[in-house]
Tab-separated table of C-alpha atoms (C1' of nucleotides) in Angstrom:
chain	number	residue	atom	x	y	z
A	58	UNK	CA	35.799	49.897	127.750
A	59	UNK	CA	37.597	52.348	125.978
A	60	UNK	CA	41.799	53.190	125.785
A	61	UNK	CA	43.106	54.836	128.708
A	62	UNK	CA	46.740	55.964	129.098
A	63	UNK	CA	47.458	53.859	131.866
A	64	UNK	CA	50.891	56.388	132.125
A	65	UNK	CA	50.453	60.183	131.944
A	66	UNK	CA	53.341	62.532	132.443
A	67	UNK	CA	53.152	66.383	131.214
A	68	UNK	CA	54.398	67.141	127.454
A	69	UNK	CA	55.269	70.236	127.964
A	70	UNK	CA	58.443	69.873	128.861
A	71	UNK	CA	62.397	71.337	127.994
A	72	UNK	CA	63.950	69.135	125.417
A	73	UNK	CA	66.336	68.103	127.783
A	74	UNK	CA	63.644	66.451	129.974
A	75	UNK	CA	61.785	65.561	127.234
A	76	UNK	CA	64.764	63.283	126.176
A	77	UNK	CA	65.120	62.378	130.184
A	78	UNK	CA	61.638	60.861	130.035
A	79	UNK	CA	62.246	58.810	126.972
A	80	UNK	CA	64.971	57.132	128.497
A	81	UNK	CA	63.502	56.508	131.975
A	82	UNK	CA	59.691	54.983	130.097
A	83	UNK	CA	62.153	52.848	127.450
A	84	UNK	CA	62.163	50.553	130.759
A	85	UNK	CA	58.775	49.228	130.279
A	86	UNK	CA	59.067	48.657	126.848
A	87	UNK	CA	58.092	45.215	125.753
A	88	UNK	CA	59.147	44.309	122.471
A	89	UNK	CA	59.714	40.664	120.954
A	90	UNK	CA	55.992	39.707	121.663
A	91	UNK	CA	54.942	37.924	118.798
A	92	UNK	CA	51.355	39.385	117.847
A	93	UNK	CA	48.675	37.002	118.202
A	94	UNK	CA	46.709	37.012	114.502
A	95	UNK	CA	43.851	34.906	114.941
A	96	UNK	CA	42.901	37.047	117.699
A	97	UNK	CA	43.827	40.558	115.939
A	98	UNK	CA	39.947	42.044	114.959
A	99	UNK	CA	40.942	45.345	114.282
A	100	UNK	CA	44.046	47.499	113.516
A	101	UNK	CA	44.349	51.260	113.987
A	102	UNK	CA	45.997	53.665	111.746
A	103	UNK	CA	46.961	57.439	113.307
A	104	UNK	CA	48.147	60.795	111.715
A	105	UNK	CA	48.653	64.313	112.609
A	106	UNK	CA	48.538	67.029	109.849
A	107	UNK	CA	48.494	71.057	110.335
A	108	UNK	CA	47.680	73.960	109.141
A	109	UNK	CA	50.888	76.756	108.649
A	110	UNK	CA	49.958	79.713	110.055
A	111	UNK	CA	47.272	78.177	112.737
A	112	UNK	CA	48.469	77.219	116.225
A	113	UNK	CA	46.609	74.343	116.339
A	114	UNK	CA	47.033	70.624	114.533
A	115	UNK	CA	44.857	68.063	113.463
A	116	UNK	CA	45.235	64.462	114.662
A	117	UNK	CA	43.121	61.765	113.749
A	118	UNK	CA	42.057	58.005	113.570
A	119	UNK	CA	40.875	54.955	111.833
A	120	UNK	CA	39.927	51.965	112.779
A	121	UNK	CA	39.421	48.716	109.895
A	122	UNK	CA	37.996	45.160	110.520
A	123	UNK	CA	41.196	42.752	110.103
A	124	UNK	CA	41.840	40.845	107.814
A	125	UNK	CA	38.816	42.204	106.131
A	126	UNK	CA	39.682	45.713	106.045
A	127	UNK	CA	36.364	47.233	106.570
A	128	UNK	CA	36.152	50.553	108.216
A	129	UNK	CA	34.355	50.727	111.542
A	130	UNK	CA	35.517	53.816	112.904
A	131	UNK	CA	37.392	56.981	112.916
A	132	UNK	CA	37.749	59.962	115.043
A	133	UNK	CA	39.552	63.258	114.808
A	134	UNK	CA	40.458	66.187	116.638
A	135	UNK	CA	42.173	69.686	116.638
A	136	UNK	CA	44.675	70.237	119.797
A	137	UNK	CA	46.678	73.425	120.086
A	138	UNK	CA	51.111	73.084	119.025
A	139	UNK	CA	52.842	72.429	122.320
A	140	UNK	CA	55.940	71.593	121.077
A	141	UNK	CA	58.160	72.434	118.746
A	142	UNK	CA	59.351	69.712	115.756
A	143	UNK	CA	63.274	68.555	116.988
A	144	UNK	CA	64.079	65.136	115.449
A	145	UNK	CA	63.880	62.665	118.179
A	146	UNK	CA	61.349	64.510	120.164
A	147	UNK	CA	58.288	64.405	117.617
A	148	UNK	CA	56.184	62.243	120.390
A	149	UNK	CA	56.598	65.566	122.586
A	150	UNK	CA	54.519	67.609	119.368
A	151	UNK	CA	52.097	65.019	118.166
A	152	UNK	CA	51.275	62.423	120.854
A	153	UNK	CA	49.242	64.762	122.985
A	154	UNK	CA	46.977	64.833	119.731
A	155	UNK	CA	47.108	61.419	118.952
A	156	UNK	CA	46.230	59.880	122.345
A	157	UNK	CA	43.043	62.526	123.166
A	158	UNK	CA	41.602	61.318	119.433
A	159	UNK	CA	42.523	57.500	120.471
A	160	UNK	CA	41.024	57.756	123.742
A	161	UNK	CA	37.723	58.946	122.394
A	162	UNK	CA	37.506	55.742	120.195
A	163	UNK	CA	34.507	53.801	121.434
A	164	UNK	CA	36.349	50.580	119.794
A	165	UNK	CA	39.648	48.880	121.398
A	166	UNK	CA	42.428	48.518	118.431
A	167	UNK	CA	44.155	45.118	118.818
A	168	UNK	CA	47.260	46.638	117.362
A	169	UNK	CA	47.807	50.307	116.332
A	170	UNK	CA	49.756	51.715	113.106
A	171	UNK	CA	51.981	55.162	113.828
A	172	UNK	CA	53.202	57.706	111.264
A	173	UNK	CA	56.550	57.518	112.523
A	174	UNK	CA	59.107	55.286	114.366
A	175	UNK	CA	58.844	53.403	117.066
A	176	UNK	CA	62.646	51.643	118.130
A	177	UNK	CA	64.512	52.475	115.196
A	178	UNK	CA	65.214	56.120	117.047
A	179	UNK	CA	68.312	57.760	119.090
A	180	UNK	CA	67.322	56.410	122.093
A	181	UNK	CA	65.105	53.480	121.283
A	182	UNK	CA	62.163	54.956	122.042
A	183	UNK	CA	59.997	56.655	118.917
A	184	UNK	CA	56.605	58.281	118.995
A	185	UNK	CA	54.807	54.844	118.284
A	186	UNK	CA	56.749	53.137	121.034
A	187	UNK	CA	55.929	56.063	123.477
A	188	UNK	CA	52.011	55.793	122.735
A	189	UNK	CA	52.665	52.154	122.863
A	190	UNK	CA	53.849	52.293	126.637
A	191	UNK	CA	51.203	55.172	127.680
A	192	UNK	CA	48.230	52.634	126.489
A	193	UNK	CA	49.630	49.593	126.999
A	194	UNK	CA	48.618	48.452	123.446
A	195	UNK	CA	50.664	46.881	120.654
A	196	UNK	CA	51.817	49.332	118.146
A	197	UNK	CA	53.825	49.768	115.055
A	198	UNK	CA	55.959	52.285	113.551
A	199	UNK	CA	55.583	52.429	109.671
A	200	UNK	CA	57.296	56.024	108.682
A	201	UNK	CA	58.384	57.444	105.571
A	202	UNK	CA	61.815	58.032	106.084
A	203	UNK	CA	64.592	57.149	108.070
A	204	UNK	CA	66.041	58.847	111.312
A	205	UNK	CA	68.536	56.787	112.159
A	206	UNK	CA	70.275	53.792	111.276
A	207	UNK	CA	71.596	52.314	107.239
A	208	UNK	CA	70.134	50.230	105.215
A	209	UNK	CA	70.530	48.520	101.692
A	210	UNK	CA	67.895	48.960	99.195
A	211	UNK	CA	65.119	45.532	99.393
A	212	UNK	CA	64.574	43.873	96.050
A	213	UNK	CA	61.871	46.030	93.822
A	214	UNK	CA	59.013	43.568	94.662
A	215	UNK	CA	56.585	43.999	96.970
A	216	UNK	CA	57.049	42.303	100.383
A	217	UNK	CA	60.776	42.241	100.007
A	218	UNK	CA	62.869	43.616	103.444
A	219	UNK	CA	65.915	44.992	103.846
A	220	UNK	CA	67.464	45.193	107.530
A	221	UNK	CA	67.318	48.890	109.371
A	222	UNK	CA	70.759	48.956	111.252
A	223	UNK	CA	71.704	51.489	114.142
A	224	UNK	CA	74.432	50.576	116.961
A	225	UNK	CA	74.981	47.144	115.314
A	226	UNK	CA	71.232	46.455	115.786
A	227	UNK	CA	68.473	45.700	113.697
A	228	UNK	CA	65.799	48.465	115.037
A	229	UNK	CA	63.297	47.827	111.786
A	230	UNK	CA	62.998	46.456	108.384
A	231	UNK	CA	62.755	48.364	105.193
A	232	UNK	CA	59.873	47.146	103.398
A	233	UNK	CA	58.255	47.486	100.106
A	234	UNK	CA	54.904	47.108	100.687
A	235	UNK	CA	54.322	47.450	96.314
A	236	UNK	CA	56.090	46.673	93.694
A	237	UNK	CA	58.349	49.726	92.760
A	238	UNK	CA	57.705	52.035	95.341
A	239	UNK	CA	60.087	53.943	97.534
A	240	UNK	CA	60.031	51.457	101.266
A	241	UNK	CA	58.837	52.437	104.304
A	242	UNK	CA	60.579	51.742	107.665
A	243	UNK	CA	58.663	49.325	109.921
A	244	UNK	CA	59.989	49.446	113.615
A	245	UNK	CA	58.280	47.564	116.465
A	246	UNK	CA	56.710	50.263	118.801
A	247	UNK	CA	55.469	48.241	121.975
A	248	UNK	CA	54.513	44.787	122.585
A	249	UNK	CA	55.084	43.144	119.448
A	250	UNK	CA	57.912	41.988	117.563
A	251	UNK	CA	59.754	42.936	114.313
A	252	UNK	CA	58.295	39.826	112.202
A	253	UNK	CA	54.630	41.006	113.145
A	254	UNK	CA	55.404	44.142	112.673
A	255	UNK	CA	56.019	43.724	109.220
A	256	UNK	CA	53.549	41.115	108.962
A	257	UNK	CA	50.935	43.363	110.133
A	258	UNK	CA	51.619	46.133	108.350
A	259	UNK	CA	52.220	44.239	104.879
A	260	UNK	CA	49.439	42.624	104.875
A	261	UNK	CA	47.309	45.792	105.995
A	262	UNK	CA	48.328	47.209	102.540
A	263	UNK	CA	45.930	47.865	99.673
A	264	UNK	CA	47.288	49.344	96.198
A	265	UNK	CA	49.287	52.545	97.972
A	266	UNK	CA	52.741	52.113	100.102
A	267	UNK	CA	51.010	53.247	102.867
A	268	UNK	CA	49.046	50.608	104.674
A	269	UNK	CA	45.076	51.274	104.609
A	270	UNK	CA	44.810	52.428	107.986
A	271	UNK	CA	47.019	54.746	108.023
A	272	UNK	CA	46.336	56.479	105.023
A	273	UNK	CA	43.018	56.625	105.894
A	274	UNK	CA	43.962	58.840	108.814
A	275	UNK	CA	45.795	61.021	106.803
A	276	UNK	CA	43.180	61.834	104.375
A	277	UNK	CA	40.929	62.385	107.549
A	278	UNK	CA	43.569	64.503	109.119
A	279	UNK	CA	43.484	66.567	106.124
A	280	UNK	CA	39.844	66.592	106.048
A	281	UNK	CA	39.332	68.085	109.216
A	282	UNK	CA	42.080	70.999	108.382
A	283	UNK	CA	40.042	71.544	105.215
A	284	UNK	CA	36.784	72.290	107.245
A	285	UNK	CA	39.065	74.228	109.956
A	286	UNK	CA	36.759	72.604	112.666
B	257	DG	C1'	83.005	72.695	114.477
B	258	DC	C1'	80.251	70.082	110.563
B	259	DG	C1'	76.600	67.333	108.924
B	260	DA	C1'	72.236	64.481	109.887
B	261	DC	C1'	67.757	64.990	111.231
B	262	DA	C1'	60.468	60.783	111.904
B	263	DG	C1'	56.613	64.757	111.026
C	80	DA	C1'	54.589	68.796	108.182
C	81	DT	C1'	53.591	72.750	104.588
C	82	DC	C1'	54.260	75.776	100.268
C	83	DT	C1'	53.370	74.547	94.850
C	84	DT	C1'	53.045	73.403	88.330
C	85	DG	C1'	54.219	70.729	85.585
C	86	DT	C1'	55.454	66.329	84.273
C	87	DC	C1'	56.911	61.314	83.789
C	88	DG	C1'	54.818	56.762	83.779
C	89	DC	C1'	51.251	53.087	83.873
DNA sequence: GCGACAG
DNA sequence: ATCTTGTCGC
C-alpha cells in the first residue's frame, strides 16, 4: 500500500489563491502529536534541485531504516516548473514534484523530512506542512534558513536549541545538529510535535548539518540533473 | 513607500 | 535554487 494524497487540489494557481488555499487546508493541520519512536521504521528525506536554463526540475527521495540508518529506497523524478519561486508560496513550485516521486515509493515513510518549513511560515502553513496534510503522514520541516520569525543564536554544541519566534509563538527550534555549524530551523509540518521534531531530526544526523535523509536526496536530486534524465 | 524574503 | 576560484580550517 503505497502514499496517496488523500487531498488533491490544482497547483497551478494565481498567488492570490495559492495563499487562499493555504489558509483554508491550515484547518486540518494536526500538530502537537507526539511521534511514536518505537514504532518509527523508516524516515524519509525529500529535495528538489534544477537545472537554470531547463524548464523542468528534479525532485527526489530517500528512504533509511530508523534508528539504523540503512538505505532501503529512493526514487526520483523530473516534472516540468509550474510555478514561479515567491517566498511563502514555494509548496506551489516544488510539491507537485515532491509528492509524484513520494507516491511512487513502494515503502510507507513513518515520518518524512522536508527541505523547507513547515509552521514556522506567514501563514502557518509551509511546504512540509502542506505535503503533510495532502498525505496524511507526519512530516518535518528542517530548512536552511529562516523565513520568518527571530531567534537567538543556540550554544555552539551540537544538539543545543534556540526558540524560532513569529507572532509571539514558538513556530520551530533552531538547532545545531554538529558542533560548530551554522543551525538549521526545525518546524513541525503535520502530525507531530515540536519536541519530535527535533528529536527526529537530531538524531537522524550523521557527521553533516543536514540530517542523512535529506542529504541523501539532495545528492540524488543532483544526480538525476547531472544525467539530464 | 521601504525592507524582508524557505528553495 | 543556480552561477563560480580560491581559501580558511580541521
Amino acid at each position: 500500500m503505497k502514499m496517496k494524497p488523500r487531498i488533491t487540489h490544482r497547483f497551478k494557481v494565481t498567488p492570490k489563491a495559492a495563499a487562499k488555499l493555504q489558509e483554508e487546508l491550515k484547518c486540518r493541520l494536526e500538530t502537537g502529536r507526539p511521534l511514536e519512536f518505537d514504532e518509527v521504521g523508516l524516515v524519509a528525506g525529500a529535495d528538489v534541485s534544477y537545472l537554470r536554463g531547463d524548464e523542468r526540475m528534479f525532485a527526489a527521495v530517500s528512504v533509511f531504516t530508523y534508528p539504523d540508518m540503512e538505505p532501503v529506497e529512493s526514487r526520483w523524478g523530473s516534472t516540468p516548473v509550474g510555478f514561479p519561486y515567491i517566498p511563502g508560496l514555494l509548496a506551489f513550485r516544488e510539491a507537485p514534484a515532491l509528492l509524484s516521486v513520494l507516491r511512487r515509493l513502494a515503502c510507507e515513510p513513518d515520518v518524512i523530512l522536508i527541505d523547507g518549513h513547515g509552521v514556522a511560515h506567514p501563514r502557518g502553513f509551509g511546504i512540509a506542512s502542506h505535503i503533510g496534510v495532502l498525505l496524511g503522514v507526519p512530516t518535518v520541516g528542517v530548512a536552511k534558513s529562516v523565513l520568518v520569525g527571530e531567534y537567538v543564536m543556540p550554544a555552539r554544541r551540537a544538539g543545543s536549541r534556540a526558540p524560532l519566534v513569529y507572532n509571539g509563538e514558538t513556530v520551530g527550534l533552531a538547532v545545531r545538529t554538529r558542533d560548530g555549524v551554522k543551525p538549521v530551523f526545525v518546524s513541525v509540518g503535520n502530525l507531530i510535535d515540536l519536541e519530535s521534531a527535533a528529536r527526529i531530526t537530531l538524531s537522524c544526523c550523521g557527521r553533516y548539518r543536514q540530517p542523512e535523509p535529506i542529504r541523501a536526496a539532495h545528492r540524488l536530486s543532483n544526480v538525476a540533473r547531472a544525467g539530464r534524465a
